[in-house]
């Protein structure tokens, strides 16, 4: 791919070669590795895109270590994504004193009895053992202000806010040379983010993997582009090859934010079963459900969805529902019940048929988008 040039203003802003960002992907379940690991971040940044670390499952100290490791392994720009609560400034972190972790079986005692009874019943019916999982009480999600401080002290090139509005830290970030990215699933939120001074906006459509909104990417993008004004917008949700990149650029986006496609790479931290599930999925094999986290999230379909739908239970608020899904997923994984296992993944799974090195994902996307924009589009469209 030597010599291929495909640049937008995003490349100048972030100091990268290609307008492709690997989405920040944290762990879905307690005890799971993050989807976007240090390896994946480094690989995407070294390939000319920009890798974003999914920092939500790390402790604050581990986050600092991971950032330093990335800096040791690449001198290219990279990002860190944190799941900020809605009111990050007013919410006081829960103080567990010296207790850093507790067995999931102990923490589960804090959830309502009907939900506990349901977990017991499912385990009994499917003859599953209790999984031996520890719940960490000092992750970045529990300590968002400390985690943000680490990002600022480490002067990460790009700070990305999954879920909440990063407005409260924009000024300090800018004073430290850090760009700030916000993620939105609707126009109203895009306006709020713009007003809070973010440098970049990701517009993530309904088809995307993980926590997702109600608006499809095609309908979302023009509205967010209008609302964003001068702020560059990245398209997300359902982008997995050069066709998606070319379409996003044609729409007026400055680049793309890609999750599921990068999950199916050698370097991603997804469980093997989840990688295989993406490869074997058709476009109809994902579901949006409250079952995993209590918020609407899109995952590969598994029989866990049917179990939850048949439970008659109300989902617990985020992140309590994660205790339920983790308890059962842990048991399914230990028992090898792959038919009940599925991780965050988007509808684009339907066109992903092989695990590739992350560099190849970037190169293939750029090659195909370039070919479309230079050759295929002019050949297909009569313009006068
Ligand atoms: C396994 C996985 C984990 C994710 N975790 C996060 C996260 O921690 N923070 C975040 O902002 N978005 C997260 N997302 C959403 C992605 O950032 C991104 O918006 C989405 O994957 C884009 O859609 P696509 O999967 O169709 O590419 C996650 C997505 C996946 C697939």
Short mmCIF file of N, CA, C and O and ligand atoms in Angstrom, two decimals, residues 21-28 32-36 52-57 81-84 141 160-164 181 183-184 202-212 217 235-240 257-263 270 274 278 298-299 343-349 352 365, ligand 1:
data_model
loop_
_atom_site.label_atom_id
_atom_site.label_comp_id
_atom_site.label_asym_id
_atom_site.label_seq_id
_atom_site.Cartn_x
_atom_site.Cartn_y
_atom_site.Cartn_z
N UNK A 21 -10.31 5.24 12.83
CA UNK A 21 -10.05 5.05 14.27
C UNK A 21 -10.60 3.70 14.70
O UNK A 21 -11.71 3.32 14.30
N UNK A 22 -9.80 2.97 15.46
CA UNK A 22 -10.32 1.74 16.07
C UNK A 22 -11.08 2.15 17.31
O UNK A 22 -10.53 2.80 18.20
N UNK A 23 -12.36 1.80 17.39
CA UNK A 23 -13.22 2.22 18.52
C UNK A 23 -12.65 1.74 19.84
O UNK A 23 -12.05 0.66 19.93
N UNK A 24 -12.87 2.55 20.88
CA UNK A 24 -12.54 2.10 22.23
C UNK A 24 -13.51 0.98 22.59
O UNK A 24 -14.72 1.16 22.53
N UNK A 25 -12.97 -0.18 22.95
CA UNK A 25 -13.85 -1.30 23.30
C UNK A 25 -13.42 -1.89 24.64
O UNK A 25 -12.38 -2.52 24.74
N UNK A 26 -14.25 -1.67 25.63
CA UNK A 26 -13.95 -2.19 26.97
C UNK A 26 -14.47 -3.62 27.09
O UNK A 26 -15.03 -4.17 26.15
N UNK A 27 -14.26 -4.23 28.26
CA UNK A 27 -14.82 -5.56 28.47
C UNK A 27 -16.33 -5.48 28.63
O UNK A 27 -16.84 -4.48 29.12
N UNK A 28 -17.03 -6.51 28.20
CA UNK A 28 -18.49 -6.55 28.34
C UNK A 28 -18.85 -7.11 29.71
O UNK A 28 -19.78 -6.67 30.37
N UNK A 32 -13.64 -10.23 32.00
CA UNK A 32 -13.24 -10.39 30.60
C UNK A 32 -12.14 -9.38 30.26
O UNK A 32 -12.04 -8.33 30.89
N UNK A 33 -11.32 -9.70 29.23
CA UNK A 33 -10.33 -8.73 28.76
C UNK A 33 -11.02 -7.68 27.90
O UNK A 33 -12.05 -7.95 27.30
N UNK A 34 -10.42 -6.48 27.80
CA UNK A 34 -11.00 -5.45 26.92
C UNK A 34 -10.88 -5.89 25.47
O UNK A 34 -9.96 -6.62 25.11
N UNK A 35 -11.82 -5.43 24.63
CA UNK A 35 -11.75 -5.74 23.19
C UNK A 35 -10.57 -5.04 22.54
O UNK A 35 -9.83 -5.63 21.76
N UNK A 36 -10.41 -3.74 22.85
CA UNK A 36 -9.26 -3.04 22.25
C UNK A 36 -8.11 -3.02 23.25
O UNK A 36 -8.04 -2.19 24.13
N UNK A 52 -7.60 3.18 19.76
CA UNK A 52 -8.15 3.74 21.00
C UNK A 52 -8.29 2.62 22.03
O UNK A 52 -8.95 1.61 21.76
N UNK A 53 -7.68 2.81 23.17
CA UNK A 53 -7.75 1.81 24.24
C UNK A 53 -9.11 1.88 24.93
O UNK A 53 -9.54 2.97 25.32
N UNK A 54 -9.78 0.74 25.08
CA UNK A 54 -11.03 0.70 25.85
C UNK A 54 -10.66 0.58 27.31
O UNK A 54 -10.33 -0.51 27.78
N UNK A 55 -10.72 1.69 28.04
CA UNK A 55 -10.14 1.71 29.39
C UNK A 55 -11.10 1.34 30.50
O UNK A 55 -10.73 1.39 31.67
N UNK A 56 -12.32 0.92 30.16
CA UNK A 56 -13.34 0.82 31.20
C UNK A 56 -13.13 -0.31 32.21
O UNK A 56 -13.58 -0.22 33.34
N UNK A 57 -12.43 -1.38 31.85
CA UNK A 57 -12.29 -2.49 32.80
C UNK A 57 -11.02 -2.41 33.64
O UNK A 57 -10.82 -3.22 34.54
N UNK A 81 -10.42 5.53 25.76
CA UNK A 81 -11.87 5.68 25.89
C UNK A 81 -12.28 5.24 27.30
O UNK A 81 -11.91 4.17 27.75
N UNK A 82 -13.05 6.10 27.97
CA UNK A 82 -13.57 5.73 29.30
C UNK A 82 -15.08 5.80 29.27
O UNK A 82 -15.65 6.65 28.57
N UNK A 83 -15.72 4.92 30.02
CA UNK A 83 -17.17 5.00 30.15
C UNK A 83 -17.48 5.95 31.30
O UNK A 83 -17.32 5.59 32.47
N UNK A 84 -17.86 7.17 30.98
CA UNK A 84 -18.14 8.16 32.02
C UNK A 84 -19.59 8.03 32.45
O UNK A 84 -20.47 7.90 31.60
N UNK A 141 -14.28 2.82 35.75
CA UNK A 141 -15.71 3.15 35.69
C UNK A 141 -16.22 3.55 37.07
O UNK A 141 -17.10 4.41 37.20
N UNK A 160 -11.46 9.94 24.69
CA UNK A 160 -12.78 9.62 24.12
C UNK A 160 -13.74 9.27 25.25
O UNK A 160 -13.42 8.45 26.12
N UNK A 161 -14.93 9.88 25.19
CA UNK A 161 -15.91 9.66 26.25
C UNK A 161 -17.01 8.74 25.75
O UNK A 161 -17.89 9.17 24.99
N UNK A 162 -16.97 7.46 26.13
CA UNK A 162 -18.09 6.56 25.85
C UNK A 162 -19.19 6.93 26.85
O UNK A 162 -18.88 7.29 27.98
N UNK A 163 -20.43 6.89 26.48
CA UNK A 163 -21.60 7.20 27.33
C UNK A 163 -21.72 8.68 27.71
O UNK A 163 -22.44 9.41 27.06
N UNK A 164 -21.00 9.18 28.71
CA UNK A 164 -21.28 10.53 29.24
C UNK A 164 -20.73 11.67 28.40
O UNK A 164 -20.08 11.47 27.39
N UNK A 181 -12.99 13.69 22.27
CA UNK A 181 -13.99 13.13 21.36
C UNK A 181 -15.23 12.69 22.15
O UNK A 181 -15.10 12.06 23.20
N UNK A 183 -19.19 10.79 21.90
CA UNK A 183 -19.95 9.83 21.07
C UNK A 183 -21.43 10.09 21.23
O UNK A 183 -21.92 10.25 22.36
N UNK A 184 -22.14 10.15 20.12
CA UNK A 184 -23.58 10.42 20.20
C UNK A 184 -24.37 9.46 19.31
O UNK A 184 -23.86 8.98 18.30
N UNK A 202 -18.28 11.40 17.33
CA UNK A 202 -18.60 10.12 16.67
C UNK A 202 -20.11 10.01 16.66
O UNK A 202 -20.76 10.16 17.71
N UNK A 203 -20.69 9.74 15.49
CA UNK A 203 -22.13 9.48 15.39
C UNK A 203 -22.31 7.99 15.22
O UNK A 203 -21.97 7.44 14.16
N UNK A 204 -22.77 7.32 16.28
CA UNK A 204 -22.90 5.85 16.20
C UNK A 204 -24.35 5.43 16.00
O UNK A 204 -25.23 5.73 16.81
N UNK A 205 -24.57 4.74 14.90
CA UNK A 205 -25.92 4.29 14.56
C UNK A 205 -26.31 2.99 15.23
O UNK A 205 -25.47 2.27 15.79
N UNK A 206 -27.58 2.71 15.16
CA UNK A 206 -28.24 1.55 15.79
C UNK A 206 -27.58 0.22 15.43
O UNK A 206 -27.60 -0.73 16.21
N UNK A 207 -26.98 0.14 14.24
CA UNK A 207 -26.42 -1.15 13.82
C UNK A 207 -25.10 -1.51 14.50
O UNK A 207 -24.59 -2.60 14.36
N UNK A 208 -24.54 -0.53 15.26
CA UNK A 208 -23.24 -0.74 15.88
C UNK A 208 -23.25 -1.76 17.01
O UNK A 208 -24.28 -2.02 17.63
N UNK A 209 -22.08 -2.32 17.29
CA UNK A 209 -21.93 -3.24 18.42
C UNK A 209 -21.82 -2.47 19.72
O UNK A 209 -21.40 -1.32 19.75
N UNK A 210 -22.20 -3.10 20.82
CA UNK A 210 -22.11 -2.47 22.13
C UNK A 210 -23.32 -1.60 22.41
O UNK A 210 -24.38 -1.76 21.79
N UNK A 211 -23.16 -0.68 23.36
CA UNK A 211 -24.29 0.20 23.72
C UNK A 211 -24.68 1.01 22.51
O UNK A 211 -23.83 1.64 21.88
N UNK A 212 -25.94 1.00 22.20
CA UNK A 212 -26.34 1.61 20.93
C UNK A 212 -27.68 2.32 21.07
O UNK A 212 -28.50 1.97 21.92
N UNK A 217 -27.49 4.37 11.18
CA UNK A 217 -26.36 5.23 10.78
C UNK A 217 -26.72 6.15 9.62
O UNK A 217 -26.39 7.34 9.63
N UNK A 235 -18.13 8.61 11.33
CA UNK A 235 -19.28 7.70 11.23
C UNK A 235 -18.96 6.40 11.97
O UNK A 235 -17.84 5.90 11.89
N UNK A 236 -19.96 5.87 12.68
CA UNK A 236 -19.77 4.59 13.38
C UNK A 236 -21.06 3.79 13.33
O UNK A 236 -22.16 4.35 13.25
N UNK A 237 -20.91 2.49 13.40
CA UNK A 237 -22.08 1.61 13.39
C UNK A 237 -22.26 1.04 12.00
O UNK A 237 -22.77 1.71 11.11
N UNK A 238 -21.77 -0.19 11.80
CA UNK A 238 -21.99 -0.85 10.52
C UNK A 238 -20.91 -0.56 9.49
O UNK A 238 -21.13 -0.79 8.30
N UNK A 239 -19.74 -0.09 9.93
CA UNK A 239 -18.67 0.16 8.96
C UNK A 239 -17.61 -0.92 9.12
O UNK A 239 -17.00 -1.06 10.19
N UNK A 240 -17.41 -1.69 8.04
CA UNK A 240 -16.50 -2.83 8.16
C UNK A 240 -15.58 -3.00 6.98
O UNK A 240 -14.73 -3.89 6.98
N UNK A 257 -15.12 5.38 12.78
CA UNK A 257 -14.83 4.81 14.11
C UNK A 257 -15.35 3.38 14.05
O UNK A 257 -16.56 3.16 13.95
N UNK A 258 -14.43 2.43 14.04
CA UNK A 258 -14.80 1.05 13.69
C UNK A 258 -14.58 0.12 14.88
O UNK A 258 -13.46 0.05 15.41
N UNK A 259 -15.63 -0.61 15.27
CA UNK A 259 -15.52 -1.53 16.40
C UNK A 259 -15.44 -2.98 15.98
O UNK A 259 -14.38 -3.61 16.00
N UNK A 260 -16.59 -3.54 15.57
CA UNK A 260 -16.70 -4.99 15.34
C UNK A 260 -15.63 -5.52 14.38
O UNK A 260 -15.06 -6.58 14.61
N UNK A 261 -15.35 -4.78 13.30
CA UNK A 261 -14.35 -5.28 12.34
C UNK A 261 -12.99 -5.46 13.03
O UNK A 261 -12.26 -6.41 12.76
N UNK A 262 -12.64 -4.53 13.94
CA UNK A 262 -11.36 -4.65 14.63
C UNK A 262 -11.40 -5.69 15.76
O UNK A 262 -10.36 -6.11 16.25
N UNK A 263 -12.61 -6.07 16.15
CA UNK A 263 -12.72 -7.13 17.17
C UNK A 263 -12.30 -8.47 16.56
O UNK A 263 -11.73 -9.31 17.25
N UNK A 270 -10.95 -9.96 22.31
CA UNK A 270 -12.22 -10.69 22.41
C UNK A 270 -11.96 -12.18 22.64
O UNK A 270 -10.96 -12.72 22.17
N UNK A 274 -16.21 -15.50 20.87
CA UNK A 274 -16.88 -14.30 20.33
C UNK A 274 -16.35 -13.94 18.95
O UNK A 274 -17.10 -13.47 18.10
N UNK A 278 -18.68 -13.94 15.49
CA UNK A 278 -18.76 -12.86 14.50
C UNK A 278 -18.59 -13.45 13.10
O UNK A 278 -19.35 -13.13 12.18
N UNK A 298 -25.99 -4.07 21.73
CA UNK A 298 -26.09 -5.05 20.65
C UNK A 298 -25.00 -6.11 20.81
O UNK A 298 -23.82 -5.76 20.96
N UNK A 299 -25.41 -7.34 20.81
CA UNK A 299 -24.47 -8.48 20.96
C UNK A 299 -24.80 -9.53 19.91
O UNK A 299 -25.89 -9.54 19.34
N UNK A 343 -20.84 -12.06 22.64
CA UNK A 343 -20.33 -10.79 23.14
C UNK A 343 -20.86 -9.62 22.33
O UNK A 343 -21.59 -9.81 21.35
N UNK A 344 -20.48 -8.40 22.73
CA UNK A 344 -20.86 -7.21 21.97
C UNK A 344 -20.39 -7.36 20.52
O UNK A 344 -19.24 -7.70 20.28
N UNK A 345 -21.26 -7.11 19.59
CA UNK A 345 -20.90 -7.15 18.17
C UNK A 345 -22.01 -6.48 17.38
O UNK A 345 -23.17 -6.49 17.80
N UNK A 346 -21.65 -5.92 16.22
CA UNK A 346 -22.63 -5.18 15.42
C UNK A 346 -23.14 -5.98 14.24
O UNK A 346 -22.67 -7.08 13.94
N UNK A 347 -24.12 -5.38 13.55
CA UNK A 347 -24.74 -6.05 12.40
C UNK A 347 -23.76 -6.31 11.27
O UNK A 347 -23.97 -7.20 10.46
N UNK A 348 -22.66 -5.54 11.26
CA UNK A 348 -21.66 -5.71 10.20
C UNK A 348 -20.98 -7.07 10.30
O UNK A 348 -20.30 -7.50 9.36
N UNK A 349 -21.19 -7.78 11.42
CA UNK A 349 -20.69 -9.17 11.54
C UNK A 349 -21.04 -9.97 10.29
O UNK A 349 -20.28 -10.86 9.90
N UNK A 352 -18.27 -10.12 7.81
CA UNK A 352 -16.92 -10.40 8.30
C UNK A 352 -16.72 -11.92 8.29
O UNK A 352 -17.41 -12.65 9.01
N UNK A 365 -9.26 -1.50 3.88
CA UNK A 365 -10.28 -0.44 3.88
C UNK A 365 -9.84 0.75 3.03
O UNK A 365 -10.62 1.28 2.23
C1 LIG B 1 -16.80 -5.48 22.18
C2 LIG B 1 -17.22 -4.04 22.15
C3 LIG B 1 -16.97 -3.26 23.27
C4 LIG B 1 -17.31 -1.90 23.27
N1 LIG B 1 -16.99 -1.15 24.35
C5 LIG B 1 -17.12 0.20 24.28
C6 LIG B 1 -16.59 1.03 25.33
O1 LIG B 1 -16.03 0.54 26.32
N2 LIG B 1 -16.72 2.36 25.18
C7 LIG B 1 -17.32 2.93 24.07
O2 LIG B 1 -17.34 4.15 23.97
N3 LIG B 1 -17.86 2.16 23.10
C8 LIG B 1 -17.74 0.82 23.16
N4 LIG B 1 -18.23 0.04 22.14
C9 LIG B 1 -18.88 0.68 20.97
C10 LIG B 1 -17.80 1.07 19.95
O3 LIG B 1 -17.05 2.16 20.47
C11 LIG B 1 -18.35 1.52 18.59
O4 LIG B 1 -19.13 2.67 18.72
C12 LIG B 1 -19.13 0.47 17.82
O5 LIG B 1 -18.50 -0.78 17.91
C13 LIG B 1 -19.26 0.89 16.35
O6 LIG B 1 -20.06 0.01 15.61
P1 LIG B 1 -19.52 -1.30 14.82
O7 LIG B 1 -19.35 -2.33 15.88
O8 LIG B 1 -20.58 -1.58 13.84
O9 LIG B 1 -18.20 -0.93 14.18
C14 LIG B 1 -17.95 -1.32 22.13
C15 LIG B 1 -18.23 -2.13 21.02
C16 LIG B 1 -17.86 -3.47 21.00
C17 LIG B 1 -18.15 -4.30 19.76
#
